Short mmCIF file of N, CA and C in Angstrom, two decimals:
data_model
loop_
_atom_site.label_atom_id
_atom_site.label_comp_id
_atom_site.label_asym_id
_atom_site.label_seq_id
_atom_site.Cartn_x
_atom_site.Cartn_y
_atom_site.Cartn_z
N UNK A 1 -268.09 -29.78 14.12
CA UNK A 1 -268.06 -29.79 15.56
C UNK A 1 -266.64 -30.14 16.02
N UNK A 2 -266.39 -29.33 16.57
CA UNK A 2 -265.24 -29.57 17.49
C UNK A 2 -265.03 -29.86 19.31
N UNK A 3 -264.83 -30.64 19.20
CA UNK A 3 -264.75 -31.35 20.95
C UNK A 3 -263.65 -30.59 21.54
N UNK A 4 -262.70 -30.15 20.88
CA UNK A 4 -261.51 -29.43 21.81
C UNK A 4 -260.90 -28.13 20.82
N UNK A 5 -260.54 -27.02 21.28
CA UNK A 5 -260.42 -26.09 20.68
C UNK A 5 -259.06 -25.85 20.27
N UNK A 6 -258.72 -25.20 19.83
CA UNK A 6 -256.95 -25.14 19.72
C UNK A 6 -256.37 -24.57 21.00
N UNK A 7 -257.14 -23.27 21.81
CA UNK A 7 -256.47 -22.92 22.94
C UNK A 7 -256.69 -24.53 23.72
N UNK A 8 -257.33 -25.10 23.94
CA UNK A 8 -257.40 -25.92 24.88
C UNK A 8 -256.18 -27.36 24.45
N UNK A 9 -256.40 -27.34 23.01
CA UNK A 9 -255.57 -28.29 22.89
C UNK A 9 -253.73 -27.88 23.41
N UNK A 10 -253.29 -26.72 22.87
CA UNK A 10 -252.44 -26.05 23.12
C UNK A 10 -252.02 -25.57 24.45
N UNK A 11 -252.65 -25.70 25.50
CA UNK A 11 -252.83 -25.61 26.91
C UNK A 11 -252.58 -27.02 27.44
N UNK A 12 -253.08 -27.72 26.77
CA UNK A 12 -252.59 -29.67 27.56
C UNK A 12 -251.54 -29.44 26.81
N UNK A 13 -250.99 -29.80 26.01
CA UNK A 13 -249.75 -29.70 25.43
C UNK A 13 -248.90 -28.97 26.21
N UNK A 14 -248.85 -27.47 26.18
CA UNK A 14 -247.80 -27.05 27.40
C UNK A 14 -247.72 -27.64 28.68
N UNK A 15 -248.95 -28.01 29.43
CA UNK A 15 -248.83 -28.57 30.77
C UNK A 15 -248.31 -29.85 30.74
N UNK A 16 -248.40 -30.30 29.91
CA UNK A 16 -247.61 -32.12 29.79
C UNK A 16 -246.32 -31.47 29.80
N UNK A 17 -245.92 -30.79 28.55
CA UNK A 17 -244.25 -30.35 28.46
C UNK A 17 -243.77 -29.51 29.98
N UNK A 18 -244.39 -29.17 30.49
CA UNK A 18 -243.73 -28.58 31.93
C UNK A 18 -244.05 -29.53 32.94
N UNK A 19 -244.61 -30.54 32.82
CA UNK A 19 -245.43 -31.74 33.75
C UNK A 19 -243.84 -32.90 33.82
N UNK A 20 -243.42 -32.43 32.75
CA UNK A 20 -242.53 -33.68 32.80
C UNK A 20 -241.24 -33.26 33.76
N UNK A 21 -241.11 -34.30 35.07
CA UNK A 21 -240.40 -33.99 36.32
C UNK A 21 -238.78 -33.44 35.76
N UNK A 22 -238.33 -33.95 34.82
CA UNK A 22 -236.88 -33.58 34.45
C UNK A 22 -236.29 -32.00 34.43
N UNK A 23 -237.61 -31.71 33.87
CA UNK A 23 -236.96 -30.45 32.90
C UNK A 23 -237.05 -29.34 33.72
N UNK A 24 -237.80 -29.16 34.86
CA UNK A 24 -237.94 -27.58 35.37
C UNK A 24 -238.14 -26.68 35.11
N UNK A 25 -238.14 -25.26 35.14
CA UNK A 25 -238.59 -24.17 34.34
C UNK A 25 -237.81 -24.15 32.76
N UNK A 26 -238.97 -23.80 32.12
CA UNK A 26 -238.56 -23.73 30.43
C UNK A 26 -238.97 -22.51 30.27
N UNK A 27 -238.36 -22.24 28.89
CA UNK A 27 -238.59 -20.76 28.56
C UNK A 27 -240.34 -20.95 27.45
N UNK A 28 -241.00 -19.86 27.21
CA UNK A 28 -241.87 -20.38 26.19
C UNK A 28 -241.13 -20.67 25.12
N UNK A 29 -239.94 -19.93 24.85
CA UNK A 29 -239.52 -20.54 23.10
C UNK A 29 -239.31 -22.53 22.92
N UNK A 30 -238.73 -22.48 24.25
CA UNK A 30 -238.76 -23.99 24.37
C UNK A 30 -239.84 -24.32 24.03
N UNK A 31 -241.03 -24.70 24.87
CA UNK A 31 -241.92 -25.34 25.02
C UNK A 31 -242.92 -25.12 23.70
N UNK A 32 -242.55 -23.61 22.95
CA UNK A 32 -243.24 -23.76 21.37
C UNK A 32 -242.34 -24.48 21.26
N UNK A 33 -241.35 -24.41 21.22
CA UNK A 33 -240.36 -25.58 20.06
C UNK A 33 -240.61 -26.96 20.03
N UNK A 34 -240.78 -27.58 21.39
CA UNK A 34 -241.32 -29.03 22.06
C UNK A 34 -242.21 -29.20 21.51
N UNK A 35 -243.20 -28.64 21.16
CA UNK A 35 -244.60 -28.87 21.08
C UNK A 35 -245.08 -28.78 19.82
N UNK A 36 -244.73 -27.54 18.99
CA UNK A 36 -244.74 -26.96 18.05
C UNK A 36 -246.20 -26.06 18.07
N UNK A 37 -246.20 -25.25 18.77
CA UNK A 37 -246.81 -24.15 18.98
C UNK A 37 -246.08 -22.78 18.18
N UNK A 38 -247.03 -21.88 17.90
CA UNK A 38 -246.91 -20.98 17.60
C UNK A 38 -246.52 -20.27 18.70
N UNK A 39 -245.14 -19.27 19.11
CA UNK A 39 -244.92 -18.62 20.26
C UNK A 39 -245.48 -18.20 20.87
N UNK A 40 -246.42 -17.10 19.80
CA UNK A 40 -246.85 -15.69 20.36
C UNK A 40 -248.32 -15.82 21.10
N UNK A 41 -248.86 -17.03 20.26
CA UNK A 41 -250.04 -17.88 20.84
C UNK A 41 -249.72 -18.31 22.31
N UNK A 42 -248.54 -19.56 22.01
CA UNK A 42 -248.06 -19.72 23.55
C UNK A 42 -248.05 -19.02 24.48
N UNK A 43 -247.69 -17.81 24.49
CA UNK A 43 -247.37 -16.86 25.57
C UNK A 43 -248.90 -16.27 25.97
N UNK A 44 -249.49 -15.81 25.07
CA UNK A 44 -251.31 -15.69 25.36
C UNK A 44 -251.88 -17.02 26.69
N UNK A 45 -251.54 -18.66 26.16
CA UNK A 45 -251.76 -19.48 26.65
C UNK A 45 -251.63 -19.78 28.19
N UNK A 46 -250.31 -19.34 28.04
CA UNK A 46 -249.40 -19.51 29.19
C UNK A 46 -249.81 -18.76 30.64
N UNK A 47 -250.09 -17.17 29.75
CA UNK A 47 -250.66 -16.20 30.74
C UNK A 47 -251.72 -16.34 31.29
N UNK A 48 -252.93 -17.23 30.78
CA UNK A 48 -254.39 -17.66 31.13
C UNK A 48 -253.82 -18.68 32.51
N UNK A 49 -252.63 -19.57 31.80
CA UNK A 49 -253.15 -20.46 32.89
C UNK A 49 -252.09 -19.72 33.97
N UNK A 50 -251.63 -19.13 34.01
CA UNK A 50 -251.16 -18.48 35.34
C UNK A 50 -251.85 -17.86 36.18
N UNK A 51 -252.71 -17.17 35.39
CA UNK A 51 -253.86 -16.49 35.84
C UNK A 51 -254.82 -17.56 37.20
N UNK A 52 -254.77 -18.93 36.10
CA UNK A 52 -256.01 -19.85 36.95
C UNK A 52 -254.57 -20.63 37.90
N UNK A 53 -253.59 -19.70 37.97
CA UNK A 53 -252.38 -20.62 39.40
C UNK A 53 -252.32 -22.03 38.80
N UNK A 54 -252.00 -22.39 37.70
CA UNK A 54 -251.83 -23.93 37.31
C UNK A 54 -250.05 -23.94 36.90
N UNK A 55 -249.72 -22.46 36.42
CA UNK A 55 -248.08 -22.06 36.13
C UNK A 55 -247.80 -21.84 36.54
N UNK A 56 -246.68 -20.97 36.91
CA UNK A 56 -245.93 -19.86 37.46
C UNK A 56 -244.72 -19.80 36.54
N UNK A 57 -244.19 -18.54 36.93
CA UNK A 57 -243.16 -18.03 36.15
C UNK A 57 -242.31 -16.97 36.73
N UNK A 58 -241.21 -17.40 36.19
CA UNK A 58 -239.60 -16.62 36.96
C UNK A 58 -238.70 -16.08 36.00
N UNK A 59 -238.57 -15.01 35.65
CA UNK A 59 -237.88 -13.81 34.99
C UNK A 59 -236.27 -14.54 35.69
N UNK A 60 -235.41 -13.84 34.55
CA UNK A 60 -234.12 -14.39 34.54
C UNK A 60 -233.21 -15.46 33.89
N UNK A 61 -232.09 -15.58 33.56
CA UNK A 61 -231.65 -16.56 32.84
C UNK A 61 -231.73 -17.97 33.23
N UNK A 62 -232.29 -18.55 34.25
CA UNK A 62 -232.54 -19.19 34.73
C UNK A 62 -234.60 -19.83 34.86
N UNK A 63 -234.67 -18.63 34.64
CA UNK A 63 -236.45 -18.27 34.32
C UNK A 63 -237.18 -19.32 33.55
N UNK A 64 -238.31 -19.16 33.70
CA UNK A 64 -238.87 -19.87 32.32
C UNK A 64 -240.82 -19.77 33.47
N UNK A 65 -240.82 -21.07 32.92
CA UNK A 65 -242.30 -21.94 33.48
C UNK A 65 -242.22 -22.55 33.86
N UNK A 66 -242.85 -22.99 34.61
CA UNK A 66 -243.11 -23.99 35.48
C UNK A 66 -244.47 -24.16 36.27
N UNK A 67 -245.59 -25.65 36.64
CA UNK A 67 -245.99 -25.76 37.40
C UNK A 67 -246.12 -25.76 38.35
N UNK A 68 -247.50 -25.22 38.66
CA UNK A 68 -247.57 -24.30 40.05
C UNK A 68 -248.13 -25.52 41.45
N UNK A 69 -248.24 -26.51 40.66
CA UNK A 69 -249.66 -27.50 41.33
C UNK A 69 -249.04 -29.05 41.11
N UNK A 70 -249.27 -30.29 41.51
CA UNK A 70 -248.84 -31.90 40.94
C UNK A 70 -249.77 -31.93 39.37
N UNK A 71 -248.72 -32.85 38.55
CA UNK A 71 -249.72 -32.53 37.07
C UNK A 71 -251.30 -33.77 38.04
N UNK A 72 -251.07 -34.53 38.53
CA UNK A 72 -251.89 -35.25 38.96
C UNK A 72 -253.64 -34.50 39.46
N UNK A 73 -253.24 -33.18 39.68
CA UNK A 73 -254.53 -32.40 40.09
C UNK A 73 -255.01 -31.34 39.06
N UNK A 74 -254.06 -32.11 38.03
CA UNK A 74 -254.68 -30.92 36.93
C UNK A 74 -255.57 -31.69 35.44
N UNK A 75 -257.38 -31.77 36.13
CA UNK A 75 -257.65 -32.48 35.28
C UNK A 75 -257.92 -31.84 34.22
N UNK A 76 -258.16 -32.73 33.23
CA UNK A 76 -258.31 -32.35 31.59
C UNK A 76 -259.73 -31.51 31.55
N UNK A 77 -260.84 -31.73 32.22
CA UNK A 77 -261.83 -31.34 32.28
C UNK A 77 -262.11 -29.66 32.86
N UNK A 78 -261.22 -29.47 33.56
CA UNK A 78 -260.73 -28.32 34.10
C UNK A 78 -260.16 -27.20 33.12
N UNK A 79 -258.92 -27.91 32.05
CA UNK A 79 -258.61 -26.85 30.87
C UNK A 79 -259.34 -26.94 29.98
N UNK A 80 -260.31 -27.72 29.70
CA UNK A 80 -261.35 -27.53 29.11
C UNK A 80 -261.97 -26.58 29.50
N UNK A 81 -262.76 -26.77 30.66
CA UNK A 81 -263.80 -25.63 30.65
C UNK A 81 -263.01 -24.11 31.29
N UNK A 82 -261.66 -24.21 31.56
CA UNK A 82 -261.05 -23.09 31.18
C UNK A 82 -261.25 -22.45 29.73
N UNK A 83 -260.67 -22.89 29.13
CA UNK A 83 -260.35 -22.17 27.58
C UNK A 83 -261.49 -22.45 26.75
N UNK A 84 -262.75 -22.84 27.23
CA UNK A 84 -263.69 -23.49 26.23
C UNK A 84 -265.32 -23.46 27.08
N UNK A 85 -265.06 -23.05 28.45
CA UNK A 85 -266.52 -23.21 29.01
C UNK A 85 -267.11 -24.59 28.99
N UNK A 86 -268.17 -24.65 29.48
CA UNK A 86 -269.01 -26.13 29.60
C UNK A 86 -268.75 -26.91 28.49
N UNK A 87 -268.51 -28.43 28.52
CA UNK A 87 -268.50 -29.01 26.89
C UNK A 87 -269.62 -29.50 26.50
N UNK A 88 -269.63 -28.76 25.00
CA UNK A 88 -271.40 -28.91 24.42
C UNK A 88 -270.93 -29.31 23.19
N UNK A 89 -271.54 -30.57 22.66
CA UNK A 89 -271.54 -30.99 21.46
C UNK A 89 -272.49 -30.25 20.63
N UNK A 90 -273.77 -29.68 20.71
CA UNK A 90 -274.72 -29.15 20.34
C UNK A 90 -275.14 -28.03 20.80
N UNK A 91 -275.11 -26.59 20.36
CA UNK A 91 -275.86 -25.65 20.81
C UNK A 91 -277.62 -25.37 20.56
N UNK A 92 -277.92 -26.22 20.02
CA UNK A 92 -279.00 -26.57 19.91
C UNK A 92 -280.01 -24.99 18.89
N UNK A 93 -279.08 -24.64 18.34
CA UNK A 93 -279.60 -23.46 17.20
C UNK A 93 -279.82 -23.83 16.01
N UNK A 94 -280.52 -23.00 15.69
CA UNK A 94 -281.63 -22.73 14.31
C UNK A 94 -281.49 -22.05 13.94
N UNK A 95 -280.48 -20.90 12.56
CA UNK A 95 -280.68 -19.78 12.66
C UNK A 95 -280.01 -18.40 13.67
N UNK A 96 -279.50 -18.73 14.42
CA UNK A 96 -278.76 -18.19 14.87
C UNK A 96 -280.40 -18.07 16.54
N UNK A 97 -280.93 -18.28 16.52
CA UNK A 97 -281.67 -18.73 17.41
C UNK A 97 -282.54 -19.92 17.76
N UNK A 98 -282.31 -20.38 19.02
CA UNK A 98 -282.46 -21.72 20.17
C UNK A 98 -283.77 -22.17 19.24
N UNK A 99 -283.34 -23.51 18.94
CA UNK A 99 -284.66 -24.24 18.89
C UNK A 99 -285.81 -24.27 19.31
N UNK A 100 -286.69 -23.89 19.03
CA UNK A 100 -287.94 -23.84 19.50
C UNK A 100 -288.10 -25.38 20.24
N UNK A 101 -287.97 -26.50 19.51
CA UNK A 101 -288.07 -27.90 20.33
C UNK A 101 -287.50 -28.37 21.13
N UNK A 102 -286.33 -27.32 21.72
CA UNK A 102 -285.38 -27.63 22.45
C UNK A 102 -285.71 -28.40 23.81
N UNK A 103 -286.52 -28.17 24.58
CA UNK A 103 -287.54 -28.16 25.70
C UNK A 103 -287.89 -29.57 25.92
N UNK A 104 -287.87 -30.48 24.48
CA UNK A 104 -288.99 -31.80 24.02
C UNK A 104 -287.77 -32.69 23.35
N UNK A 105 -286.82 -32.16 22.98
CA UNK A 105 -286.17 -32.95 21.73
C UNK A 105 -285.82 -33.47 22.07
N UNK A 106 -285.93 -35.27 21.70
CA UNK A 106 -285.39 -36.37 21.76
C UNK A 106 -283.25 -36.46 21.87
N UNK A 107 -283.55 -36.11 20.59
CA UNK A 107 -282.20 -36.04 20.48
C UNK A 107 -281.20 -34.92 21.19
N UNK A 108 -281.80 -33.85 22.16
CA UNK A 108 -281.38 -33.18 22.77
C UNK A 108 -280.85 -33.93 24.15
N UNK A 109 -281.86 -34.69 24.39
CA UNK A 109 -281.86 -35.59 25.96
C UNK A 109 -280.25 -36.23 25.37
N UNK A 110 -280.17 -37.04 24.45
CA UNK A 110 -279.15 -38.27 24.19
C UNK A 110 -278.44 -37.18 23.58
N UNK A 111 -278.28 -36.39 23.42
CA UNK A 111 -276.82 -35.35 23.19
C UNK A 111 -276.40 -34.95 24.83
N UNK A 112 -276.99 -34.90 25.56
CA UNK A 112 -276.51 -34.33 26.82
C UNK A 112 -276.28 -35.58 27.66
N UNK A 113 -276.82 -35.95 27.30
CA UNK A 113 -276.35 -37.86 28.42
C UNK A 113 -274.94 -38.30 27.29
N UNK A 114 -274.88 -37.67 26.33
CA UNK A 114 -273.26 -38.02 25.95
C UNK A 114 -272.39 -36.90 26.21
N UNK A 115 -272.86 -36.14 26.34
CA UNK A 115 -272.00 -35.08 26.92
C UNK A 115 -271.10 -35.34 28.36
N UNK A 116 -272.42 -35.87 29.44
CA UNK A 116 -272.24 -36.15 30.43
C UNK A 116 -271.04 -37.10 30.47
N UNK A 117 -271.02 -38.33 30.06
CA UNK A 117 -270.05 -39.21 29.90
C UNK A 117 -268.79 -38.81 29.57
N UNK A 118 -268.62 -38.01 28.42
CA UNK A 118 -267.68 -37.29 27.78
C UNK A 118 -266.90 -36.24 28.90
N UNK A 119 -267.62 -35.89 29.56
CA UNK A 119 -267.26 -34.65 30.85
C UNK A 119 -266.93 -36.31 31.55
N UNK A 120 -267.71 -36.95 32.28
CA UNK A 120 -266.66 -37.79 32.95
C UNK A 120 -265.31 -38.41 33.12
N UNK A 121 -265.56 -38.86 31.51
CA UNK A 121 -264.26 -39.33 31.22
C UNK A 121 -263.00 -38.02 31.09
N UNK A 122 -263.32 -37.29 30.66
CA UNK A 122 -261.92 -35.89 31.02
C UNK A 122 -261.67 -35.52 32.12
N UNK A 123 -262.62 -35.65 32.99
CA UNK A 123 -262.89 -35.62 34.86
C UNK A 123 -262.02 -36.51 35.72
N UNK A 124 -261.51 -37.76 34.70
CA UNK A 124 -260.92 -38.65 35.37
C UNK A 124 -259.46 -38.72 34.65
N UNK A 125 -259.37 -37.83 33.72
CA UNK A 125 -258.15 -37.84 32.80
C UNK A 125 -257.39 -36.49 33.70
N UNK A 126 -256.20 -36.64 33.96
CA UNK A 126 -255.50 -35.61 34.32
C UNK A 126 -253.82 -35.70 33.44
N UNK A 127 -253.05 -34.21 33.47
CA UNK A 127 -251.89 -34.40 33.16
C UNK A 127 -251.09 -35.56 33.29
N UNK A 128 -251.15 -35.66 35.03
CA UNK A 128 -250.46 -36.81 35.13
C UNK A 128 -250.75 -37.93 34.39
N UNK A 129 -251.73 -38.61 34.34
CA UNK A 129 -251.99 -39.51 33.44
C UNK A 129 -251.84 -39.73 31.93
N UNK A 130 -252.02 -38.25 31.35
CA UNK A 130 -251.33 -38.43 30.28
C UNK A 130 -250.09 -38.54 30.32
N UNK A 131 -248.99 -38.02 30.97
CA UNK A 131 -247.55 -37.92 30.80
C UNK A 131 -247.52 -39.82 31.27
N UNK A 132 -247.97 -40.52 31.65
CA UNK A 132 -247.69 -41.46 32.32
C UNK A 132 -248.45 -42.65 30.55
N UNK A 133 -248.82 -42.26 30.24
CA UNK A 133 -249.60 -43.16 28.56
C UNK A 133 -248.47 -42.65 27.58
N UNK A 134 -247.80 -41.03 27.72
CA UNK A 134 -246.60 -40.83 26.72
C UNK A 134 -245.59 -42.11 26.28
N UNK A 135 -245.13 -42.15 25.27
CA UNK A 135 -243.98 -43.25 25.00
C UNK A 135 -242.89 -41.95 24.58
N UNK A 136 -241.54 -42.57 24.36
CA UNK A 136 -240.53 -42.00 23.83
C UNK A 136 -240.65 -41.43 22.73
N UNK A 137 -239.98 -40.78 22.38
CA UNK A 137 -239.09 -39.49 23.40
C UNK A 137 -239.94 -38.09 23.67
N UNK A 138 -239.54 -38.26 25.01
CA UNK A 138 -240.04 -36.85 26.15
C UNK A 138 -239.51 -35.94 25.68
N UNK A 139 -240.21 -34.84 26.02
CA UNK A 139 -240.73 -33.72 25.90
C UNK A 139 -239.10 -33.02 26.00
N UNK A 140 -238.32 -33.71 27.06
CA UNK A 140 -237.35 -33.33 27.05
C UNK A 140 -236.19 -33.80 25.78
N UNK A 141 -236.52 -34.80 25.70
CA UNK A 141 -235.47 -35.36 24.69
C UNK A 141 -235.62 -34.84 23.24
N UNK A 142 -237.35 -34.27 22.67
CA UNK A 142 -237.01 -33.39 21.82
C UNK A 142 -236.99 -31.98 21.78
N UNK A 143 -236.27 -30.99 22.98
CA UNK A 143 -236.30 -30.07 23.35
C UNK A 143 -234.55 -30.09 23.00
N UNK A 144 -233.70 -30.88 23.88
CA UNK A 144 -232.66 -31.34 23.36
C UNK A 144 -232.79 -31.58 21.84
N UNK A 145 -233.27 -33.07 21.37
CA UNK A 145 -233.10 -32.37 19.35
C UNK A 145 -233.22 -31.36 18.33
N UNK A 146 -234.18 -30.44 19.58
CA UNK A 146 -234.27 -29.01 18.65
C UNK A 146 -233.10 -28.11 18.77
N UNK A 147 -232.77 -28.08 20.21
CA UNK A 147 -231.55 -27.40 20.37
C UNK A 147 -229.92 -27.42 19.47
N UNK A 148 -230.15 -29.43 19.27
CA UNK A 148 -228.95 -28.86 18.66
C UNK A 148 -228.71 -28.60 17.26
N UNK A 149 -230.21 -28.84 17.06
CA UNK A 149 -230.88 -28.88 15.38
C UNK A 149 -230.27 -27.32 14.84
N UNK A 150 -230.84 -26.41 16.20
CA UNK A 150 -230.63 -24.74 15.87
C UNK A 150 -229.29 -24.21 15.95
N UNK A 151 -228.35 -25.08 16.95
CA UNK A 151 -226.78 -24.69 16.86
C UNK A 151 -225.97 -25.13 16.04
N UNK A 152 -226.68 -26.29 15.31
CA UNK A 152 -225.80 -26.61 13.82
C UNK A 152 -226.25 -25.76 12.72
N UNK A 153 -227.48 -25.42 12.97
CA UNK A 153 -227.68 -24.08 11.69
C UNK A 153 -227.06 -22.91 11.51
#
């Protein structure tokens, strides 16, 4: 079981790295590099959340990404059920079909009353808040170490 998917994990990750007030539009190669994303993934990523107006993006040498919105209104619970739909610890299958006990099951009730909680607590988690629990060094500062990592090579 997995609680968070890779698009979703990979989606908070970019929005923290463009969340952070310094840096302004980045290119995706940056923000794979920051992050350590796979590019070509990134750019898939990137395009979803533009789609849901959480990015935007500007062609040119000057171009890159950037947030469209305060990271403060962009809760975690939100790119979740972007890239991942409702969060379900249990699909409650048998076989590739629904439990017959599904209807009755004990342990169905106390899987969804933890679910519930679990959706709360991401409900109350937003970008901002994570960028604000980050410690050193920002997003920017190893965007800078990669850079000059690649011009001494």
């Amino acid at each position: 079981m997995k609680l968070l998917t890779k698009n979703t994990d990979y989606a908070i990750r970019a929005l923290i790295c463009l969340g952070n007030d310094r840096v302004g539009f980045m290119s995706a190669k940056q923000i794979a590099d920051c992050q350590d994303i796979p590019y070509e993934y990134l750019r898939k990523i990137l395009q979803r959340l533009i789609k849901e107006k959480l990015v935007e993006s500007k062609g040119g040498g000057q171009g890159g990404f950037c947030l469209s919105v305060d990271p403060a209104q962009i809760k975690i619970i939100d790119i979740i059920e972007t890239f991942q739909g409702d969060l379900q610890l249990s699909e409650c299958m048998f076989r590739k079909k629904v439990c017959a006990n599904r209807g009755h099951c004990v342990l169905r009730r106390n899987i969804q009353r933890i679910e519930k909680m679990i959706t709360k607590e991401f409900d109350h988690m937003s970008i901002k808040s994570l960028l604000n629990q980050m410690e050193k060094p920002s997003c920017e500062d190893r965007l800078l170490k990669s850079m000059k990592k690649n011009a001494t090579a």
